[in-house]
Short mmCIF file of C-alpha atoms in Angstrom, two decimals:
data_model
loop_
_atom_site.label_atom_id
_atom_site.label_comp_id
_atom_site.label_asym_id
_atom_site.label_seq_id
_atom_site.Cartn_x
_atom_site.Cartn_y
_atom_site.Cartn_z
CA MET V 1 -0.05 -0.06 -0.07
CA LYS V 2 1.02 3.77 -0.71
CA VAL V 3 -0.58 6.61 0.27
CA VAL V 4 0.37 10.36 -1.14
CA ILE V 5 -0.68 12.70 1.60
CA GLN V 6 -0.99 16.42 0.85
CA ARG V 7 -1.67 19.61 3.46
CA VAL V 8 -4.40 21.21 1.53
CA ASN V 9 -6.55 24.28 2.21
CA MET V 10 -9.09 23.00 0.14
CA ALA V 11 -9.56 19.73 -1.84
CA ARG V 12 -12.74 18.64 -3.94
CA VAL V 13 -13.42 15.37 -5.84
CA GLU V 14 -15.96 15.29 -8.71
CA VAL V 15 -17.63 12.46 -10.73
CA ASN V 16 -19.72 13.30 -13.83
CA ASP V 17 -19.81 16.90 -12.91
CA VAL V 18 -21.02 16.09 -9.30
CA VAL V 19 -19.05 16.72 -5.74
CA VAL V 20 -18.87 13.49 -4.22
CA GLY V 21 -16.18 14.62 -1.57
CA GLU V 22 -14.73 17.86 -0.22
CA VAL V 23 -12.78 19.45 2.68
CA ALA V 24 -11.47 22.69 3.68
CA THR V 25 -8.17 22.59 5.93
CA GLY V 26 -6.76 19.21 6.26
CA LEU V 27 -5.39 16.32 4.08
CA LEU V 28 -5.90 14.94 0.59
CA ILE V 29 -5.04 11.45 0.57
CA LEU V 30 -4.36 9.22 -2.53
CA VAL V 31 -4.51 5.81 -1.70
CA GLY V 32 -2.93 2.59 -4.04
CA VAL V 33 -3.43 -0.97 -2.93
CA GLY V 34 -0.94 -3.37 -3.44
CA GLN V 35 -0.76 -7.22 -3.74
CA GLY V 36 -0.02 -8.66 -0.66
CA ASP V 37 -1.41 -5.78 1.65
CA THR V 38 -3.54 -6.55 4.88
CA GLU V 39 -5.49 -4.80 7.24
CA ARG V 40 -2.23 -4.74 9.40
CA GLU V 41 -0.34 -2.70 7.12
CA VAL V 42 -3.64 -0.67 6.43
CA ALA V 43 -3.94 0.20 10.21
CA TRP V 44 -0.50 0.67 10.48
CA LEU V 45 -0.52 3.55 7.80
CA ALA V 46 -3.83 4.99 8.89
CA ASN V 47 -2.71 5.59 12.41
CA LYS V 48 0.59 6.93 11.34
CA THR V 49 -1.35 9.44 9.09
CA VAL V 50 -3.57 10.67 11.87
CA GLY V 51 -0.32 11.03 13.74
CA LEU V 52 1.78 12.94 11.28
CA ARG V 53 2.76 16.37 12.84
CA ILE V 54 2.93 18.30 9.61
CA PHE V 55 0.76 21.42 10.37
CA GLN V 56 2.25 24.40 11.82
CA ASP V 57 2.07 25.50 15.51
CA ALA V 58 1.88 29.18 17.10
CA GLY V 59 5.76 29.18 16.37
CA GLY V 60 5.73 28.30 12.72
CA LYS V 61 7.03 24.77 13.41
CA MET V 62 5.47 21.60 12.13
CA ASN V 63 4.44 20.16 15.21
CA ARG V 64 0.46 19.55 15.14
CA SER V 65 -1.31 16.50 13.68
CA ILE V 66 -4.70 16.42 11.65
CA LYS V 67 -6.64 15.62 14.93
CA ASP V 68 -4.70 18.59 16.92
CA ILE V 69 -5.97 21.38 14.10
CA GLY V 70 -9.51 19.51 14.00
CA GLY V 71 -9.00 19.06 10.04
CA ALA V 72 -10.66 16.64 7.94
CA VAL V 73 -9.29 14.36 5.26
CA LEU V 74 -10.41 13.39 1.50
CA VAL V 75 -9.17 9.88 0.59
CA VAL V 76 -9.12 9.11 -2.84
CA SER V 77 -8.33 5.53 -4.43
CA GLN V 78 -5.62 5.76 -7.04
CA PHE V 79 -4.28 2.50 -8.25
CA THR V 80 -1.81 4.02 -10.51
CA LEU V 81 0.57 4.93 -7.53
CA LEU V 82 1.50 1.49 -7.92
CA ALA V 83 2.96 1.87 -11.55
CA ASP V 84 5.97 0.08 -12.56
CA CYS V 85 7.57 2.23 -15.04
CA ARG V 86 11.05 0.24 -15.28
CA LYS V 87 10.41 -1.23 -18.71
CA GLY V 88 9.23 0.74 -21.73
CA ARG V 89 6.92 3.76 -21.63
CA ARG V 90 3.83 2.02 -20.89
CA PRO V 91 3.42 1.75 -17.08
CA ALA V 92 2.47 -1.59 -15.56
CA PHE V 93 -0.23 -2.05 -12.98
CA THR V 94 0.67 -5.71 -12.07
CA ASP V 95 1.65 -4.58 -8.60
CA ALA V 96 -1.96 -3.16 -7.90
CA ALA V 97 -4.50 -5.35 -5.66
CA GLU V 98 -7.54 -6.91 -7.71
CA PRO V 99 -10.30 -4.44 -7.51
CA VAL V 100 -12.31 -6.24 -4.67
CA ILE V 101 -9.65 -6.54 -2.34
CA ALA V 102 -8.41 -3.13 -2.99
CA GLU V 103 -11.64 -1.36 -2.36
CA LYS V 104 -12.24 -3.13 0.84
CA LEU V 105 -8.78 -2.08 2.11
CA TYR V 106 -9.19 1.33 0.67
CA GLU V 107 -12.44 1.30 2.75
CA TYR V 108 -10.64 -0.03 5.93
CA TYR V 109 -8.16 2.94 5.67
CA SER V 110 -11.16 5.30 5.50
CA GLU V 111 -12.52 3.67 8.38
CA MET V 112 -9.48 3.61 10.45
CA ILE V 113 -8.98 7.26 10.36
CA ALA V 114 -12.51 8.05 11.12
CA GLU V 115 -12.46 5.69 14.29
CA GLN V 116 -9.74 8.27 15.45
CA GLY V 117 -12.09 11.09 15.47
CA ILE V 118 -11.37 12.54 12.23
CA SER V 119 -14.11 13.62 9.49
CA VAL V 120 -13.54 11.54 6.24
CA GLN V 121 -14.76 12.35 2.95
CA LYS V 122 -14.28 9.86 0.04
CA GLY V 123 -14.02 9.76 -3.73
CA ALA V 124 -15.78 7.35 -5.56
CA PHE V 125 -13.70 4.08 -5.79
CA GLY V 126 -12.89 3.13 -9.42
CA ALA V 127 -14.37 5.89 -11.18
CA ASP V 128 -13.36 8.43 -13.19
CA MET V 129 -12.71 11.53 -10.98
CA LYS V 130 -11.54 15.29 -11.32
CA VAL V 131 -9.24 16.20 -8.26
CA SER V 132 -9.07 20.00 -7.26
CA LEU V 133 -7.10 21.07 -4.48
CA VAL V 134 -4.92 24.04 -2.88
CA ASN V 135 -1.89 22.47 -1.68
CA ASP V 136 -0.71 24.14 1.49
CA GLY V 137 3.09 24.66 1.85
CA PRO V 138 2.98 22.55 -0.23
CA VAL V 139 3.52 19.78 2.02
CA THR V 140 3.36 16.24 0.34
CA ILE V 141 4.38 13.06 2.57
CA ILE V 142 4.71 9.74 0.82
CA LEU V 143 4.26 6.46 3.26
CA ASP V 144 4.27 3.11 1.98
CA ARG V 145 3.90 -0.70 3.17
CA VAL V 146 7.74 -0.88 3.01
CA ALA V 147 8.51 1.85 5.41
CA ARG V 148 6.29 -0.23 7.81
CA ASP V 149 8.22 -3.20 7.14
CA SER V 150 11.40 -1.51 8.34
CA VAL V 151 10.18 -1.20 11.58
CA ASN V 152 9.93 -4.18 14.35
CA HIS V 153 6.72 -2.97 15.80
CA LEU V 154 3.62 -1.08 15.02
CA VAL V 155 3.71 2.91 16.44
#
């Protein structure tokens, strides 16, 4: 699993010109689920996401989490995060999980964030979406399963 986390002043997802998810101050999170991902990795990534101190405190330092600022998150599925571009010019998506599994884990990730008291909006899984955002900073963080695998315990 790979997530791209962007600190935003605003983010919105539209499907067929209809807004399906929107947040003001908070995070836009793009989620790619890979083959072999499990609920354990998803729970670790959700916990890590909520705990990231990437919002400024009164002194201007990144020292506050999404929970600390009372912000919301917009979670959008994006299997193309798992593109393999090592050969040729056309990306391969063989590392992406099958849609049924990917959707289940995408929903689980969103639920794990919501269970920590964060307001969660979502895109439409598998749909052709139009994503708009105003990136704040810009601040963009990438988390993935490899990072979790490099630690001996869940944080």
